[in-house]
Amino acid sequence: MSSIDRYAVIGQGLGHSRSPQIHGLFAQSTGQSMQYGLIDVPAAGFAAAVRDFFAGGGRGLNVTVPHKEAALALATRLTPRARRAGAVNTLAPGAATDGSALLGDNTDGAGLVRDLTVNLGYALTGTRVLLLGAGGAARGVIAPLLEGGVGELKLHNRTAARAQRLAQEFADLGAIASVGDAAGGEYELIINATSASLRGELPAVPRGACGPRTLCYDLAYAASETVFLQWARAAGAAGALMGLGMLVEQAAESFLLWRGVRPDTAPVLAALRV
Ligand code: NDP
């Protein structure tokens, strides 16, 4: 077994992942000795791959599309924010030394809110927000957005029943509801939390949702602008941004959980943008 602490991101179709580079830069800047790899598995192989990784001494996993809800089921203990989200994007060993106990956390929402409010200086308080998608990423960001002061949060998803269920699940936290194809006017912020961008597809957006006061934010990140952001510009949005800042910020939260030190994110974000 290798003596260096091992971490990885686990997902399906990880060709686009920048997580190894981000955690490599965090490790360098904080003087941590660790290595970070990629584990690409379909849903059927997820549980076995996680168990093998931790049984072999692995110290932590970032969990990405499409495994966040499956990771929740595997964790034997959850942080309060992971329990609230109903999705896990970070796994760490629990108390048992044989890899059987797993702590599940969710750092996505903290990462998104930090990117919006700290990196981009966007004031969330009182805003009307439309969230597209109802998968693991959407689950992770709903509570932090409502707790971050969003005035009204509307959910729209290809499978409408999933958005309706999410709206009910988080109704105790604030003004949240699902919407159909008629959005009810322009939003100040539209967040694409679908995985459509990963396949170069445009998710359906309710009519009239995007206008000259709308900031469009795609959780997905790619070398060039996603179809959703191209659509946003064509629709006359005030701004169109990719989720690279969120990626770096959620990674920093995971790094803090694993290593007990919070890395400085600004230089890493600058390095990734070169
Ligand atoms: P999931 O597989 O859990 O959920 C996918 C969601 O996308 C579902 O709501 C699904 O709808 C919807 N969807 C998929 N394809 C389409 C389509 N063609 N049109 C409309 N809706 C579609 O994925 P995750 O929630 O884990 O990830 C979502 C995205 O967020 C990914 O692009 C991921 O890379 C990104 N992400 C980025 C992060 C960052 O740090 N920047 C962090 C976390 C995620 P349905 O319910 O109908 O199937």
mmCIF file of N, CA, C and O in Angstrom, residues 130-135 138-139 142 153-171 176-181 194 206:
data_model
loop_
_atom_site.group_PDB
_atom_site.id
_atom_site.type_symbol
_atom_site.label_atom_id
_atom_site.label_comp_id
_atom_site.label_asym_id
_atom_site.label_seq_id
_atom_site.Cartn_x
_atom_site.Cartn_y
_atom_site.Cartn_z
ATOM 1 N N LEU A 130 -34.117 31.146 -10.836
ATOM 2 C CA LEU A 130 -34.658 29.957 -11.501
ATOM 3 C C LEU A 130 -33.544 28.918 -11.550
ATOM 4 O O LEU A 130 -32.450 29.195 -12.053
ATOM 5 N N LEU A 131 -33.823 27.733 -11.008
ATOM 6 C CA LEU A 131 -32.841 26.647 -10.996
ATOM 7 C C LEU A 131 -33.310 25.557 -11.950
ATOM 8 O O LEU A 131 -34.410 25.014 -11.788
ATOM 9 N N LEU A 132 -32.487 25.260 -12.953
ATOM 10 C CA LEU A 132 -32.821 24.213 -13.927
ATOM 11 C C LEU A 132 -32.160 22.917 -13.497
ATOM 12 O O LEU A 132 -30.944 22.897 -13.246
ATOM 13 N N GLY A 133 -32.948 21.827 -13.407
ATOM 14 C CA GLY A 133 -32.389 20.538 -13.010
ATOM 15 C C GLY A 133 -32.885 20.116 -11.635
ATOM 16 O O GLY A 133 -33.284 20.958 -10.820
ATOM 17 N N ALA A 134 -32.861 18.802 -11.408
ATOM 18 C CA ALA A 134 -33.315 18.281 -10.113
ATOM 19 C C ALA A 134 -32.505 17.061 -9.724
ATOM 20 O O ALA A 134 -32.981 16.173 -9.026
ATOM 21 N N GLY A 135 -31.244 17.024 -10.183
ATOM 22 C CA GLY A 135 -30.368 15.909 -9.846
ATOM 23 C C GLY A 135 -29.543 16.223 -8.607
ATOM 24 O O GLY A 135 -29.903 17.084 -7.795
ATOM 25 N N ALA A 138 -28.396 19.964 -8.156
ATOM 26 C CA ALA A 138 -29.505 20.840 -7.757
ATOM 27 C C ALA A 138 -29.813 20.638 -6.281
ATOM 28 O O ALA A 138 -29.974 21.604 -5.521
ATOM 29 N N ARG A 139 -29.862 19.393 -5.854
ATOM 30 C CA ARG A 139 -30.126 19.094 -4.437
ATOM 31 C C ARG A 139 -29.124 19.807 -3.522
ATOM 32 O O ARG A 139 -29.486 20.312 -2.477
ATOM 33 N N ILE A 142 -29.747 23.966 -3.294
ATOM 34 C CA ILE A 142 -31.019 24.600 -2.902
ATOM 35 C C ILE A 142 -30.955 25.218 -1.497
ATOM 36 O O ILE A 142 -31.268 26.403 -1.320
ATOM 37 N N LEU A 153 -37.202 31.093 -5.104
ATOM 38 C CA LEU A 153 -36.472 30.069 -5.870
ATOM 39 C C LEU A 153 -37.473 29.186 -6.611
ATOM 40 O O LEU A 153 -38.317 28.527 -5.994
ATOM 41 N N LYS A 154 -37.356 29.202 -7.958
ATOM 42 C CA LYS A 154 -38.237 28.371 -8.768
ATOM 43 C C LYS A 154 -37.420 27.237 -9.380
ATOM 44 O O LYS A 154 -36.278 27.451 -9.807
ATOM 45 N N LEU A 155 -38.012 26.051 -9.422
ATOM 46 C CA LEU A 155 -37.325 24.877 -9.957
ATOM 47 C C LEU A 155 -37.994 24.421 -11.241
ATOM 48 O O LEU A 155 -39.226 24.344 -11.298
ATOM 49 N N HIS A 156 -37.187 24.119 -12.253
ATOM 50 C CA HIS A 156 -37.727 23.592 -13.511
ATOM 51 C C HIS A 156 -36.869 22.418 -13.925
ATOM 52 O O HIS A 156 -35.640 22.523 -13.943
ATOM 53 N N ASN A 157 -37.514 21.289 -14.232
ATOM 54 C CA ASN A 157 -36.758 20.103 -14.628
ATOM 55 C C ASN A 157 -37.453 19.367 -15.760
ATOM 56 O O ASN A 157 -38.677 19.408 -15.877
ATOM 57 N N ARG A 158 -36.640 18.715 -16.614
ATOM 58 C CA ARG A 158 -37.178 17.940 -17.740
ATOM 59 C C ARG A 158 -38.243 16.965 -17.233
ATOM 60 O O ARG A 158 -39.329 16.875 -17.781
ATOM 61 N N THR A 159 -37.920 16.244 -16.161
ATOM 62 C CA THR A 159 -38.911 15.374 -15.520
ATOM 63 C C THR A 159 -39.560 16.196 -14.408
ATOM 64 O O THR A 159 -39.002 16.332 -13.307
ATOM 65 N N ALA A 160 -40.723 16.756 -14.719
ATOM 66 C CA ALA A 160 -41.320 17.748 -13.821
ATOM 67 C C ALA A 160 -41.560 17.212 -12.410
ATOM 68 O O ALA A 160 -41.394 17.932 -11.423
ATOM 69 N N ALA A 161 -41.896 15.926 -12.307
ATOM 70 C CA ALA A 161 -42.213 15.370 -10.988
ATOM 71 C C ALA A 161 -41.026 15.468 -10.031
ATOM 72 O O ALA A 161 -41.208 15.651 -8.818
ATOM 73 N N ARG A 162 -39.809 15.379 -10.575
ATOM 74 C CA ARG A 162 -38.621 15.468 -9.689
ATOM 75 C C ARG A 162 -38.490 16.882 -9.113
ATOM 76 O O ARG A 162 -38.116 17.062 -7.959
ATOM 77 N N ALA A 163 -38.789 17.891 -9.934
ATOM 78 C CA ALA A 163 -38.725 19.279 -9.443
ATOM 79 C C ALA A 163 -39.819 19.518 -8.401
ATOM 80 O O ALA A 163 -39.596 20.189 -7.383
ATOM 81 N N GLN A 164 -40.987 18.933 -8.645
ATOM 82 C CA GLN A 164 -42.091 19.096 -7.682
ATOM 83 C C GLN A 164 -41.715 18.473 -6.340
ATOM 84 O O GLN A 164 -41.938 19.054 -5.281
ATOM 85 N N ARG A 165 -41.095 17.303 -6.395
ATOM 86 C CA ARG A 165 -40.694 16.625 -5.149
ATOM 87 C C ARG A 165 -39.659 17.444 -4.399
ATOM 88 O O ARG A 165 -39.727 17.613 -3.175
ATOM 89 N N LEU A 166 -38.702 18.002 -5.154
ATOM 90 C CA LEU A 166 -37.658 18.812 -4.496
ATOM 91 C C LEU A 166 -38.263 20.052 -3.840
ATOM 92 O O LEU A 166 -37.885 20.421 -2.732
ATOM 93 N N ALA A 167 -39.191 20.694 -4.542
ATOM 94 C CA ALA A 167 -39.808 21.909 -3.991
ATOM 95 C C ALA A 167 -40.515 21.590 -2.675
ATOM 96 O O ALA A 167 -40.424 22.347 -1.702
ATOM 97 N N GLN A 168 -41.170 20.435 -2.622
ATOM 98 C CA GLN A 168 -41.845 20.038 -1.373
ATOM 99 C C GLN A 168 -40.829 19.759 -0.276
ATOM 100 O O GLN A 168 -40.988 20.168 0.875
ATOM 101 N N GLU A 169 -39.752 19.081 -0.667
ATOM 102 C CA GLU A 169 -38.745 18.665 0.322
ATOM 103 C C GLU A 169 -38.070 19.859 1.003
ATOM 104 O O GLU A 169 -37.676 19.781 2.165
ATOM 105 N N PHE A 170 -37.932 20.975 0.260
ATOM 106 C CA PHE A 170 -37.208 22.125 0.813
ATOM 107 C C PHE A 170 -38.154 23.276 1.194
ATOM 108 O O PHE A 170 -37.695 24.377 1.480
ATOM 109 N N ALA A 171 -39.455 23.014 1.200
ATOM 110 C CA ALA A 171 -40.434 24.089 1.413
ATOM 111 C C ALA A 171 -40.276 24.768 2.781
ATOM 112 O O ALA A 171 -40.625 25.940 2.932
ATOM 113 N N ILE A 176 -40.045 28.492 -2.211
ATOM 114 C CA ILE A 176 -39.576 27.612 -3.275
ATOM 115 C C ILE A 176 -40.777 26.913 -3.896
ATOM 116 O O ILE A 176 -41.689 26.492 -3.191
ATOM 117 N N ALA A 177 -40.759 26.823 -5.241
ATOM 118 C CA ALA A 177 -41.866 26.158 -5.946
ATOM 119 C C ALA A 177 -41.340 25.657 -7.283
ATOM 120 O O ALA A 177 -40.325 26.159 -7.787
ATOM 121 N N SER A 178 -42.018 24.684 -7.859
ATOM 122 C CA SER A 178 -41.635 24.227 -9.194
ATOM 123 C C SER A 178 -42.454 24.991 -10.222
ATOM 124 O O SER A 178 -43.557 25.442 -9.927
ATOM 125 N N VAL A 179 -41.871 25.163 -11.415
ATOM 126 C CA VAL A 179 -42.594 25.855 -12.490
ATOM 127 C C VAL A 179 -42.564 25.003 -13.755
ATOM 128 O O VAL A 179 -41.644 24.218 -13.968
ATOM 129 N N GLY A 180 -43.555 25.230 -14.600
ATOM 130 C CA GLY A 180 -43.621 24.534 -15.878
ATOM 131 C C GLY A 180 -43.006 25.391 -16.966
ATOM 132 O O GLY A 180 -42.063 26.155 -16.717
ATOM 133 N N ASP A 181 -43.556 25.306 -18.170
ATOM 134 C CA ASP A 181 -42.945 26.012 -19.295
ATOM 135 C C ASP A 181 -43.205 27.511 -19.310
ATOM 136 O O ASP A 181 -42.536 28.255 -20.024
ATOM 137 N N THR A 194 -28.511 21.316 -14.736
ATOM 138 C CA THR A 194 -28.726 20.069 -15.467
ATOM 139 C C THR A 194 -27.359 19.594 -15.979
ATOM 140 O O THR A 194 -26.393 20.360 -15.991
ATOM 141 N N PRO A 206 -37.994 27.853 -19.330
ATOM 142 C CA PRO A 206 -39.343 28.424 -19.423
ATOM 143 C C PRO A 206 -39.344 29.748 -20.202
ATOM 144 O O PRO A 206 -38.415 30.549 -20.078
#
